[in-house]
Tab-separated table of C-alpha atoms and ligand atoms in Angstrom:
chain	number	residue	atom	x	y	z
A	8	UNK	CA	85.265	100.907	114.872
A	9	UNK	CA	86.298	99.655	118.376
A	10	UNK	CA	87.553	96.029	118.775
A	11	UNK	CA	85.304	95.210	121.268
A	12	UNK	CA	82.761	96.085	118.790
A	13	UNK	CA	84.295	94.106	115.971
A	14	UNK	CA	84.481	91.359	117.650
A	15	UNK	CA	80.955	91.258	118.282
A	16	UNK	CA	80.132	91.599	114.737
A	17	UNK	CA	82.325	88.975	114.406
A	18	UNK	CA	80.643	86.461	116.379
A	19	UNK	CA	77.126	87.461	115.151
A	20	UNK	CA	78.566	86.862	111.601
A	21	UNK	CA	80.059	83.696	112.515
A	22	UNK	CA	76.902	82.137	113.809
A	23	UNK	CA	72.868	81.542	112.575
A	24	UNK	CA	71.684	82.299	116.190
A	25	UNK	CA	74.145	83.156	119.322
A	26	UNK	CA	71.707	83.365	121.821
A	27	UNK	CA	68.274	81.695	122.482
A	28	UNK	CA	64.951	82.660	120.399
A	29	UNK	CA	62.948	83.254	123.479
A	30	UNK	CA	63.924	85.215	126.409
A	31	UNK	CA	66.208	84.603	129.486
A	32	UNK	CA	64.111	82.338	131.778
A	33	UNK	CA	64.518	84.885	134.528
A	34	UNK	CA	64.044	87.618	132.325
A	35	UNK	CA	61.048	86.010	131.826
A	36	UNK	CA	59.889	85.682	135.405
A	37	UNK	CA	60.557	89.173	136.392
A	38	UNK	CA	59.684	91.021	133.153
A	39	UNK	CA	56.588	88.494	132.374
A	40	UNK	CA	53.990	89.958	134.820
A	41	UNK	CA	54.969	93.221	133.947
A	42	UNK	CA	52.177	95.596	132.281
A	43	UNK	CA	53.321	96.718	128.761
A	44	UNK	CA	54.488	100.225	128.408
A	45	UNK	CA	57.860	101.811	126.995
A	46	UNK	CA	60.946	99.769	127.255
A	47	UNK	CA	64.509	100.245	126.807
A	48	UNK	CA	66.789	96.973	126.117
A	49	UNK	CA	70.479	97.833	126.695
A	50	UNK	CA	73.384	95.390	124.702
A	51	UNK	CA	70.260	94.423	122.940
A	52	UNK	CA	72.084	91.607	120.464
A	53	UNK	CA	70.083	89.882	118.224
A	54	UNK	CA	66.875	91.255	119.912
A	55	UNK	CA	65.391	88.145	121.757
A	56	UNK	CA	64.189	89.993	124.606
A	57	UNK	CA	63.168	93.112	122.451
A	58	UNK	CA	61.089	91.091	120.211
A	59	UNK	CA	59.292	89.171	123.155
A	60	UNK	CA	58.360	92.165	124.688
A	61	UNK	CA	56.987	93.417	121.654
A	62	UNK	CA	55.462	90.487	121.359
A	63	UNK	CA	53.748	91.141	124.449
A	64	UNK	CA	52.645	94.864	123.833
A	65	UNK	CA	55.331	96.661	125.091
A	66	UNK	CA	56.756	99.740	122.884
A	67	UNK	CA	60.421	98.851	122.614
A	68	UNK	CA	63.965	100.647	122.271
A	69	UNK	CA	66.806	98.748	121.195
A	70	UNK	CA	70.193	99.685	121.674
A	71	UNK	CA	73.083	97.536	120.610
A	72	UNK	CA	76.934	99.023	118.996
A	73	UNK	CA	76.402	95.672	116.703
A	74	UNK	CA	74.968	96.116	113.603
A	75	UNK	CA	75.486	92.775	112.653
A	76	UNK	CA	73.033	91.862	115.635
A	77	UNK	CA	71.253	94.900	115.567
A	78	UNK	CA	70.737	93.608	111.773
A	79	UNK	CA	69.656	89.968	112.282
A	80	UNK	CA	67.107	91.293	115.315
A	81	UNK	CA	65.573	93.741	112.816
A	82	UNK	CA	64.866	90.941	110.554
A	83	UNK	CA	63.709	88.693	113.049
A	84	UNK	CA	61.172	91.307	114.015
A	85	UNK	CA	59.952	91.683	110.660
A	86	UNK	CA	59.412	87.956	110.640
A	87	UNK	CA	57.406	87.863	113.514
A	88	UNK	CA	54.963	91.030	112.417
A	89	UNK	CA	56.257	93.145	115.521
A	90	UNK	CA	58.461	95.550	113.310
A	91	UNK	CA	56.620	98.381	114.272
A	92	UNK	CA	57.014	98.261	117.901
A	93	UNK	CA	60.408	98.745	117.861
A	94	UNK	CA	63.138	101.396	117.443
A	95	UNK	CA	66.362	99.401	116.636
A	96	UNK	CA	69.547	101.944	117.446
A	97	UNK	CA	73.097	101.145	116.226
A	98	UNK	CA	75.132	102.672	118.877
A	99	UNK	CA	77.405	102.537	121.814
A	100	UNK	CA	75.887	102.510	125.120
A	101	UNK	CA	78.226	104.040	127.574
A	102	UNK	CA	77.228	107.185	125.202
A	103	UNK	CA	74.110	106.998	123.813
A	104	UNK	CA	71.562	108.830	125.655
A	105	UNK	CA	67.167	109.089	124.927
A	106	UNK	CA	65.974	111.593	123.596
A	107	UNK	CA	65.159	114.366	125.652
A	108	UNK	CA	62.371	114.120	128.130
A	109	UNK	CA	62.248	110.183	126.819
A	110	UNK	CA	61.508	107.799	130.071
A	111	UNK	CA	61.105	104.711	130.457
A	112	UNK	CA	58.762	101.875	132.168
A	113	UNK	CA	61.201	99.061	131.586
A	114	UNK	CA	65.437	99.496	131.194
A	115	UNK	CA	66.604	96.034	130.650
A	116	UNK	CA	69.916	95.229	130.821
A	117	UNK	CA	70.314	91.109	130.254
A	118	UNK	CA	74.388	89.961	129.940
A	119	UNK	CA	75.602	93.236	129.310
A	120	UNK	CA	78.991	93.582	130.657
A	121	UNK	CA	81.058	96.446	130.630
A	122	UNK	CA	83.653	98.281	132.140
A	123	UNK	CA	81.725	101.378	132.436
A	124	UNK	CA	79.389	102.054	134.623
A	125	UNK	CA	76.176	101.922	132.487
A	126	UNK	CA	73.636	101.025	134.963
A	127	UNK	CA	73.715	104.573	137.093
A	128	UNK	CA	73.722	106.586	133.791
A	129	UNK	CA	70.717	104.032	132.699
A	130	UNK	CA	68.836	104.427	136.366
A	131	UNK	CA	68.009	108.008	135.140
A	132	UNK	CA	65.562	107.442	132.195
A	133	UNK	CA	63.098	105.638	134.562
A	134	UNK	CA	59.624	106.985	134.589
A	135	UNK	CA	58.494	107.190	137.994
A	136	UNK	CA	57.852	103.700	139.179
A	137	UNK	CA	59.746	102.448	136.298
A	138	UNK	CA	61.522	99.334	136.779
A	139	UNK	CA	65.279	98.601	135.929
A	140	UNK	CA	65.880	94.836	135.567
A	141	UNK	CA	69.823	93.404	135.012
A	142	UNK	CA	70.143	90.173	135.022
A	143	UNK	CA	74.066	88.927	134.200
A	144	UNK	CA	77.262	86.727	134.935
A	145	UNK	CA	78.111	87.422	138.628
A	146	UNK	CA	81.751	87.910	140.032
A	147	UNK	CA	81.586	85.043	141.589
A	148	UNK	CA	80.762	82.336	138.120
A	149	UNK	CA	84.577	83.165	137.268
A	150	UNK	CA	85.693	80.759	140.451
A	151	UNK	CA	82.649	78.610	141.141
A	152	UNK	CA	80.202	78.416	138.206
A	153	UNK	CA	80.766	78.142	134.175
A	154	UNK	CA	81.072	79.883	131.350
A	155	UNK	CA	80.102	83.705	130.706
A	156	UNK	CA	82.852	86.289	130.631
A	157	UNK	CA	86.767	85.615	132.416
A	158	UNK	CA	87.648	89.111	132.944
A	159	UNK	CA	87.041	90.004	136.966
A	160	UNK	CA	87.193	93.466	135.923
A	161	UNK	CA	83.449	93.206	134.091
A	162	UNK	CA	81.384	90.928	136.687
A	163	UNK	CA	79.038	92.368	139.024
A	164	UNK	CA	78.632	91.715	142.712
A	165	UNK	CA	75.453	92.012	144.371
A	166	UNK	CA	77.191	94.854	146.192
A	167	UNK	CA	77.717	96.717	142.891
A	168	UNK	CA	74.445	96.789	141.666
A	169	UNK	CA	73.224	97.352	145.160
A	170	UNK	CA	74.961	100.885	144.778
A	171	UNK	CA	73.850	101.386	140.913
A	172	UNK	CA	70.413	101.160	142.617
A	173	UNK	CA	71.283	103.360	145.627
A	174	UNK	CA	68.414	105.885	144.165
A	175	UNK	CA	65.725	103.299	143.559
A	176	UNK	CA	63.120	101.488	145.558
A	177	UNK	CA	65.109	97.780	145.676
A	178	UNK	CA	62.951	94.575	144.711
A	179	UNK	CA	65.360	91.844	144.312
A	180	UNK	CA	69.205	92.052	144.761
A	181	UNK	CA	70.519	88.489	144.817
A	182	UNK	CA	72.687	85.428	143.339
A	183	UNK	CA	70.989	83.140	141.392
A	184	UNK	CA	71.752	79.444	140.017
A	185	UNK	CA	71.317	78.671	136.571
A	186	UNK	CA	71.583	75.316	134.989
A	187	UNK	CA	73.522	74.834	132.268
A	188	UNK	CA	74.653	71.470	130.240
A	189	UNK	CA	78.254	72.209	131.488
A	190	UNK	CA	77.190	72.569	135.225
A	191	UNK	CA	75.674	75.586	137.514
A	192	UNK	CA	76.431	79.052	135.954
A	193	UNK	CA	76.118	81.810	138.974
A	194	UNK	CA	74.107	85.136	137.716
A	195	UNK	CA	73.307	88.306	139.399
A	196	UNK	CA	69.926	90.134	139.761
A	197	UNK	CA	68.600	94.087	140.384
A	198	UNK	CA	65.241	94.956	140.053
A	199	UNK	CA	64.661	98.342	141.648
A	200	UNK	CA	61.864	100.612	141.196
A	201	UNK	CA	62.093	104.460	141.180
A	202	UNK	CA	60.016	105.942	143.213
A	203	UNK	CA	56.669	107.262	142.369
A	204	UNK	CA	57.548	110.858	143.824
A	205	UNK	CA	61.107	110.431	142.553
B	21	SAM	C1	76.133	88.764	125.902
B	21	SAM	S1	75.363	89.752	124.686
B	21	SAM	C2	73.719	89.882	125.337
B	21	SAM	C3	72.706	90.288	124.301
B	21	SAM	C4	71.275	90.427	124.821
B	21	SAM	N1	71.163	91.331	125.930
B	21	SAM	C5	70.718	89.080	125.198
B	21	SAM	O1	70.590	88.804	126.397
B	21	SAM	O2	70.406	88.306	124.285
B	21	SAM	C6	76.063	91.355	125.001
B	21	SAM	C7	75.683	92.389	123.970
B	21	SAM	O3	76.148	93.665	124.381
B	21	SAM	C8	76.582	94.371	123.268
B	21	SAM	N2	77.529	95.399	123.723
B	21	SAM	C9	78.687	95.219	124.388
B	21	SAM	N3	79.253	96.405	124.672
B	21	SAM	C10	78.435	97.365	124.163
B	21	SAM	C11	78.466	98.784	124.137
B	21	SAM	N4	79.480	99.465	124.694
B	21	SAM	N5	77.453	99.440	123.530
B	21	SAM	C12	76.431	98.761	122.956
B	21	SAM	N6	76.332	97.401	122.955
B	21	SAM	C13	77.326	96.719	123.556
B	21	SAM	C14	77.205	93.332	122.347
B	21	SAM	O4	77.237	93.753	121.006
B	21	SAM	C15	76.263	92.142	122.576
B	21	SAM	O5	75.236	92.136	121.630
């Protein structure tokens, strides 16, 4: 087992509920009006977002290396009757790949930092007109804004997922503001389309 992956496991152990019930509220806004079909949630946690969006029809893959949170979002679905709609996955996403010929209407990828460069590999399993939504801690919430990740090396820019999207039909590429009880955190967002004749 990987640190980085311990020490996930280690905070989902340590604590009831890590993140919010409910979904990101710009998750929300951009995923919301969306019409159900197959989605893929990427760093999936304790499943907040997968479980909404099962909630809301959609056919849902969840892939998270934390089986602690992976656990505790199984669970959770269970609770909530949606169980059925989604395919939990234990694994580490700068490997995992769909199965073959798998595409998808809906990657999310909410707070999901990493080194790697997950987001082309991820811009690939689109079905055409398939949207790829990231939402997460920009570059910039390290000097101006609060909380989130301190390592520069794991923040996006709007210029880096810019060029993740190079491929795709861009909808929204931008810096957003979100309130917090500790001041203004400072988040990136993508959502870019693939083409239809992509
Ligand atoms: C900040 S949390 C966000 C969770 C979820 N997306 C949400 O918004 O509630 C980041 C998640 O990414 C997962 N993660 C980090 N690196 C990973 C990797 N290489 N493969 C799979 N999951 C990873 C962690 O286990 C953690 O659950």
């Amino acid at each position: 087992m990987t640190d980085r992956r311990r020490t996930w496991d280690e905070r989902y152990a340590a604590e009831e509920r890590v993140w919010s019930a409910g979904p990101n509220r710009e998750v929300e806004t951009i995923v919301g009006p969306l019409p159900p079909g197959r989605a893929l949630d990427l760093g999936a946690g304790e499943g907040r977002h997968a479980i909404w969006l099962a909630q809301a029809g959609w056919t849902v893959t969840a892939v998270d290396f934390s089986s602690v949170g992976i656990a505790r979002g199984e669970a959770e679905a269970r609770r909530q009757g949606v169980d059925s709609a989604i395919e939990w996955v234990v694994d580490d996403v700068t490997r995992w790949e769909p199965p073959a010929g798998t595409l998808f209407d809906l990657v999310l990828v909410a707070y999901l930092h990493l080194p790697e460069d997950v987001l082309s590999r991820a811009t690939r399993w689109l079905a055409p007109e398939g949207a790829i939504v990231v939402v997460g801690h920009a570059l910039r919430n390290l000097t101006e804004g609060v909380g989130g990740p301190q390592d520069p090396a794991i923040l996006n820019t709007v210029e880096q997922l810019h060029a993740a999207a190079r491929d795709l039909e861009l909808e929204r590429c931008e810096e957003v503001i979100r309130p917090t009880e500790a001041g203004d955190a400072i988040d990136v967002v993508l959502v870019a389309r693939r083409p239809a004749d992509a």
